[in-house]
Amino acid sequence: KPALMAISHAPKPWISAVNGAAAGIGSAFAMACDLTLMAEDAYLYQAFAAIGLIPDGGATWHLAHTVGRKKAFELIAFGEKLKAKDCLQLGLCNRVVAADNLIEQAKIMAAMLAVKAPLSLRYAKEAMNAAMSHDLASTISIEARLQEICANSEDAKEGGLAFLQKRAAVFTGR
């Protein structure tokens, strides 16, 4: 639990790159990350019912919130291997790539995130996490509070200036 919660509460986005099987707790770790890439031949697998257990590590929460209760229960009860292309269709991953290019694509995704405004990413992640468990009105209030932090940051000033000057922004996380 501490490791999975650390991913969820981390101020920076986490990327999972699934190559082969993400079964059991491995699937929970993949789903806990903010972004997921999967190799074409990779799959998520909820094999628990076959061994007399239930999913753990938050897998039930992630599945139910992503694919809906009925589909989540089907995946858990029947324990079918969910292929990468199906994970993409169901929203359990962001991209499917060739297996021999998986790590390179994950590094490219990380490099793309590295040039974004750190505060924006941090508070967007916080807002998304809040939206998963709050109603619309509460979510709007949380967004407004976090937006104020971002709007008053040096990064927002730099972003606006860079836009006007038609150049890439250089963010500092302040």
mmCIF file of C-alpha atoms in Angstrom:
data_model
loop_
_atom_site.group_PDB
_atom_site.id
_atom_site.type_symbol
_atom_site.label_atom_id
_atom_site.label_comp_id
_atom_site.label_asym_id
_atom_site.label_seq_id
_atom_site.Cartn_x
_atom_site.Cartn_y
_atom_site.Cartn_z
ATOM 1 C CA LYS A 1 0.000 0.000 0.000
ATOM 2 C CA PRO A 2 2.686 2.602 0.798
ATOM 3 C CA ALA A 3 4.337 2.180 -2.616
ATOM 4 C CA LEU A 4 1.040 2.368 -4.499
ATOM 5 C CA MET A 5 -0.084 5.414 -2.531
ATOM 6 C CA ALA A 6 3.301 7.061 -3.113
ATOM 7 C CA ILE A 7 2.677 6.768 -6.868
ATOM 8 C CA SER A 8 -0.808 8.195 -6.505
ATOM 9 C CA HIS A 9 0.278 11.110 -4.311
ATOM 10 C CA ALA A 10 3.589 11.852 -6.035
ATOM 11 C CA PRO A 11 3.884 15.432 -7.279
ATOM 12 C CA LYS A 12 5.266 14.173 -10.581
ATOM 13 C CA PRO A 13 3.559 11.925 -13.131
ATOM 14 C CA TRP A 14 4.451 8.248 -13.193
ATOM 15 C CA ILE A 15 4.685 6.246 -16.418
ATOM 16 C CA SER A 16 4.301 2.479 -16.560
ATOM 17 C CA ALA A 17 5.691 0.539 -19.519
ATOM 18 C CA VAL A 18 4.155 -2.933 -19.675
ATOM 19 C CA ASN A 19 6.142 -5.567 -21.530
ATOM 20 C CA GLY A 20 4.620 -9.041 -21.328
ATOM 21 C CA ALA A 21 2.276 -9.847 -18.459
ATOM 22 C CA ALA A 22 1.160 -7.366 -15.831
ATOM 23 C CA ALA A 23 -0.543 -9.870 -13.574
ATOM 24 C CA GLY A 24 -1.652 -9.674 -9.982
ATOM 25 C CA ILE A 25 -0.033 -6.852 -8.088
ATOM 26 C CA GLY A 26 1.864 -5.969 -11.281
ATOM 27 C CA SER A 27 -1.421 -4.969 -12.880
ATOM 28 C CA ALA A 28 -2.230 -2.808 -9.846
ATOM 29 C CA PHE A 29 1.111 -1.017 -10.203
ATOM 30 C CA ALA A 30 0.542 -0.462 -13.934
ATOM 31 C CA MET A 31 -2.939 0.956 -13.313
ATOM 32 C CA ALA A 32 -1.735 3.150 -10.423
ATOM 33 C CA CYS A 33 0.556 5.091 -12.758
ATOM 34 C CA ASP A 34 -0.668 8.260 -14.448
ATOM 35 C CA LEU A 35 0.257 7.126 -17.951
ATOM 36 C CA THR A 36 0.671 3.617 -19.313
ATOM 37 C CA LEU A 37 2.328 2.330 -22.458
ATOM 38 C CA MET A 38 1.967 -1.302 -23.417
ATOM 39 C CA ALA A 39 3.883 -3.445 -25.861
ATOM 40 C CA GLU A 40 1.699 -4.945 -28.590
ATOM 41 C CA ASP A 41 2.038 -8.402 -27.055
ATOM 42 C CA ALA A 42 1.554 -7.261 -23.450
ATOM 43 C CA TYR A 43 -1.533 -7.903 -21.370
ATOM 44 C CA LEU A 44 -3.174 -7.245 -18.009
ATOM 45 C CA TYR A 45 -4.266 -10.324 -16.118
ATOM 46 C CA GLN A 46 -6.536 -10.657 -13.093
ATOM 47 C CA ALA A 47 -5.801 -14.297 -12.261
ATOM 48 C CA PHE A 48 -6.976 -14.116 -8.663
ATOM 49 C CA ALA A 49 -10.206 -16.138 -8.945
ATOM 50 C CA ALA A 50 -8.221 -19.049 -10.369
ATOM 51 C CA ILE A 51 -6.104 -19.203 -7.208
ATOM 52 C CA GLY A 52 -8.810 -18.462 -4.641
ATOM 53 C CA LEU A 53 -7.939 -14.802 -4.037
ATOM 54 C CA ILE A 54 -9.277 -11.368 -4.921
ATOM 55 C CA PRO A 55 -7.477 -8.493 -6.664
ATOM 56 C CA ASP A 56 -5.483 -6.281 -4.349
ATOM 57 C CA GLY A 57 -3.311 -3.209 -4.488
ATOM 58 C CA GLY A 58 -6.284 -1.114 -5.546
ATOM 59 C CA ALA A 59 -6.893 -3.144 -8.707
ATOM 60 C CA THR A 60 -10.645 -3.340 -8.020
ATOM 61 C CA TRP A 61 -10.808 0.451 -7.565
ATOM 62 C CA HIS A 62 -8.827 1.187 -10.736
ATOM 63 C CA LEU A 63 -10.775 -1.313 -12.821
ATOM 64 C CA ALA A 64 -14.190 -0.146 -11.591
ATOM 65 C CA HIS A 65 -13.316 3.535 -12.079
ATOM 66 C CA THR A 66 -11.848 2.965 -15.530
ATOM 67 C CA VAL A 67 -14.014 0.343 -17.199
ATOM 68 C CA GLY A 68 -17.124 0.366 -15.012
ATOM 69 C CA ARG A 69 -18.351 -2.058 -12.385
ATOM 70 C CA LYS A 70 -19.789 -4.738 -14.662
ATOM 71 C CA LYS A 71 -16.788 -4.981 -16.992
ATOM 72 C CA ALA A 72 -14.431 -4.860 -13.999
ATOM 73 C CA PHE A 73 -16.237 -7.753 -12.351
ATOM 74 C CA GLU A 74 -16.172 -9.708 -15.602
ATOM 75 C CA LEU A 75 -12.399 -9.247 -15.891
ATOM 76 C CA ILE A 76 -11.945 -10.329 -12.272
ATOM 77 C CA ALA A 77 -14.400 -13.242 -12.273
ATOM 78 C CA PHE A 78 -13.293 -14.816 -15.546
ATOM 79 C CA GLY A 79 -9.621 -13.927 -15.232
ATOM 80 C CA GLU A 80 -9.130 -13.419 -18.954
ATOM 81 C CA LYS A 81 -5.873 -11.990 -20.227
ATOM 82 C CA LEU A 82 -6.709 -8.506 -21.482
ATOM 83 C CA LYS A 83 -4.582 -7.795 -24.559
ATOM 84 C CA ALA A 84 -2.896 -4.426 -25.018
ATOM 85 C CA LYS A 85 -5.215 -3.377 -27.859
ATOM 86 C CA ASP A 86 -8.216 -4.111 -25.629
ATOM 87 C CA CYS A 87 -6.626 -2.205 -22.747
ATOM 88 C CA LEU A 88 -6.271 0.778 -25.076
ATOM 89 C CA GLN A 89 -9.903 0.543 -26.127
ATOM 90 C CA LEU A 90 -11.057 0.320 -22.493
ATOM 91 C CA GLY A 91 -8.872 3.211 -21.308
ATOM 92 C CA LEU A 92 -6.500 1.064 -19.250
ATOM 93 C CA CYS A 93 -3.488 2.288 -21.219
ATOM 94 C CA ASN A 94 -2.615 5.364 -23.235
ATOM 95 C CA ARG A 95 -0.639 3.870 -26.096
ATOM 96 C CA VAL A 96 0.280 0.516 -27.596
ATOM 97 C CA VAL A 97 3.702 0.308 -29.229
ATOM 98 C CA ALA A 98 5.979 -2.317 -30.743
ATOM 99 C CA ALA A 99 7.621 -4.426 -28.043
ATOM 100 C CA ASP A 100 11.135 -3.622 -29.253
ATOM 101 C CA ASN A 101 10.355 0.117 -29.031
ATOM 102 C CA LEU A 102 8.549 0.180 -25.661
ATOM 103 C CA ILE A 103 11.332 1.586 -23.484
ATOM 104 C CA GLU A 104 12.326 4.165 -26.105
ATOM 105 C CA GLN A 105 8.706 5.345 -26.370
ATOM 106 C CA ALA A 106 8.437 5.561 -22.573
ATOM 107 C CA LYS A 107 11.610 7.668 -22.509
ATOM 108 C CA ILE A 108 10.187 9.944 -25.219
ATOM 109 C CA MET A 109 6.985 10.361 -23.231
ATOM 110 C CA ALA A 110 9.008 11.171 -20.099
ATOM 111 C CA ALA A 111 11.110 13.708 -22.022
ATOM 112 C CA MET A 112 7.933 15.374 -23.294
ATOM 113 C CA LEU A 113 6.648 15.672 -19.727
ATOM 114 C CA ALA A 114 10.006 16.954 -18.474
ATOM 115 C CA VAL A 115 9.650 20.212 -20.426
ATOM 116 C CA LYS A 116 6.110 20.900 -19.195
ATOM 117 C CA ALA A 117 5.393 23.184 -16.249
ATOM 118 C CA PRO A 118 6.004 21.067 -13.121
ATOM 119 C CA LEU A 119 3.385 22.905 -11.070
ATOM 120 C CA SER A 120 0.810 22.472 -13.819
ATOM 121 C CA LEU A 121 1.449 18.721 -13.980
ATOM 122 C CA ARG A 122 1.476 18.412 -10.193
ATOM 123 C CA TYR A 123 -1.801 20.224 -9.658
ATOM 124 C CA ALA A 124 -3.508 18.699 -12.695
ATOM 125 C CA LYS A 125 -2.712 15.287 -11.194
ATOM 126 C CA GLU A 126 -4.049 16.427 -7.827
ATOM 127 C CA ALA A 127 -7.227 17.752 -9.462
ATOM 128 C CA MET A 128 -7.717 14.492 -11.391
ATOM 129 C CA ASN A 129 -7.307 12.455 -8.222
ATOM 130 C CA ALA A 130 -9.850 14.665 -6.438
ATOM 131 C CA ALA A 131 -12.280 14.441 -9.356
ATOM 132 C CA MET A 132 -12.337 10.652 -8.980
ATOM 133 C CA SER A 133 -13.951 10.914 -5.552
ATOM 134 C CA HIS A 134 -15.735 14.275 -5.438
ATOM 135 C CA ASP A 135 -18.898 15.669 -6.965
ATOM 136 C CA LEU A 136 -18.830 18.330 -9.700
ATOM 137 C CA ALA A 137 -19.250 21.331 -7.410
ATOM 138 C CA SER A 138 -16.461 20.196 -5.076
ATOM 139 C CA THR A 139 -14.203 19.421 -8.034
ATOM 140 C CA ILE A 140 -14.715 22.915 -9.471
ATOM 141 C CA SER A 141 -13.776 24.419 -6.091
ATOM 142 C CA ILE A 142 -10.664 22.245 -5.858
ATOM 143 C CA GLU A 143 -9.688 23.209 -9.424
ATOM 144 C CA ALA A 144 -10.129 26.902 -8.587
ATOM 145 C CA ARG A 145 -7.862 26.606 -5.534
ATOM 146 C CA LEU A 146 -5.188 24.778 -7.515
ATOM 147 C CA GLN A 147 -5.558 27.115 -10.502
ATOM 148 C CA GLU A 148 -4.860 30.079 -8.206
ATOM 149 C CA ILE A 149 -1.586 28.471 -7.128
ATOM 150 C CA CYS A 150 -0.595 27.962 -10.763
ATOM 151 C CA ALA A 151 -1.765 31.399 -11.922
ATOM 152 C CA ASN A 152 0.381 33.096 -9.271
ATOM 153 C CA SER A 153 3.485 31.088 -10.122
ATOM 154 C CA GLU A 154 6.625 32.173 -11.933
ATOM 155 C CA ASP A 155 5.945 29.335 -14.378
ATOM 156 C CA ALA A 156 2.617 30.891 -15.424
ATOM 157 C CA LYS A 157 4.336 34.223 -16.017
ATOM 158 C CA GLU A 158 7.050 32.487 -18.048
ATOM 159 C CA GLY A 159 4.463 30.503 -20.005
ATOM 160 C CA GLY A 160 2.518 33.637 -20.946
ATOM 161 C CA LEU A 161 5.645 35.555 -21.886
ATOM 162 C CA ALA A 162 6.989 32.648 -23.949
ATOM 163 C CA PHE A 163 3.662 32.410 -25.784
ATOM 164 C CA LEU A 164 3.730 36.125 -26.646
ATOM 165 C CA GLN A 165 7.378 35.910 -27.716
ATOM 166 C CA LYS A 166 6.674 32.775 -29.763
ATOM 167 C CA ARG A 167 9.342 30.704 -28.029
ATOM 168 C CA ALA A 168 9.449 27.598 -25.899
ATOM 169 C CA ALA A 169 8.878 28.251 -22.229
ATOM 170 C CA VAL A 170 11.550 27.358 -19.704
ATOM 171 C CA PHE A 171 9.789 26.263 -16.532
ATOM 172 C CA THR A 172 11.424 26.147 -13.104
ATOM 173 C CA GLY A 173 8.665 24.713 -10.922
ATOM 174 C CA ARG A 174 8.215 27.961 -9.013
#
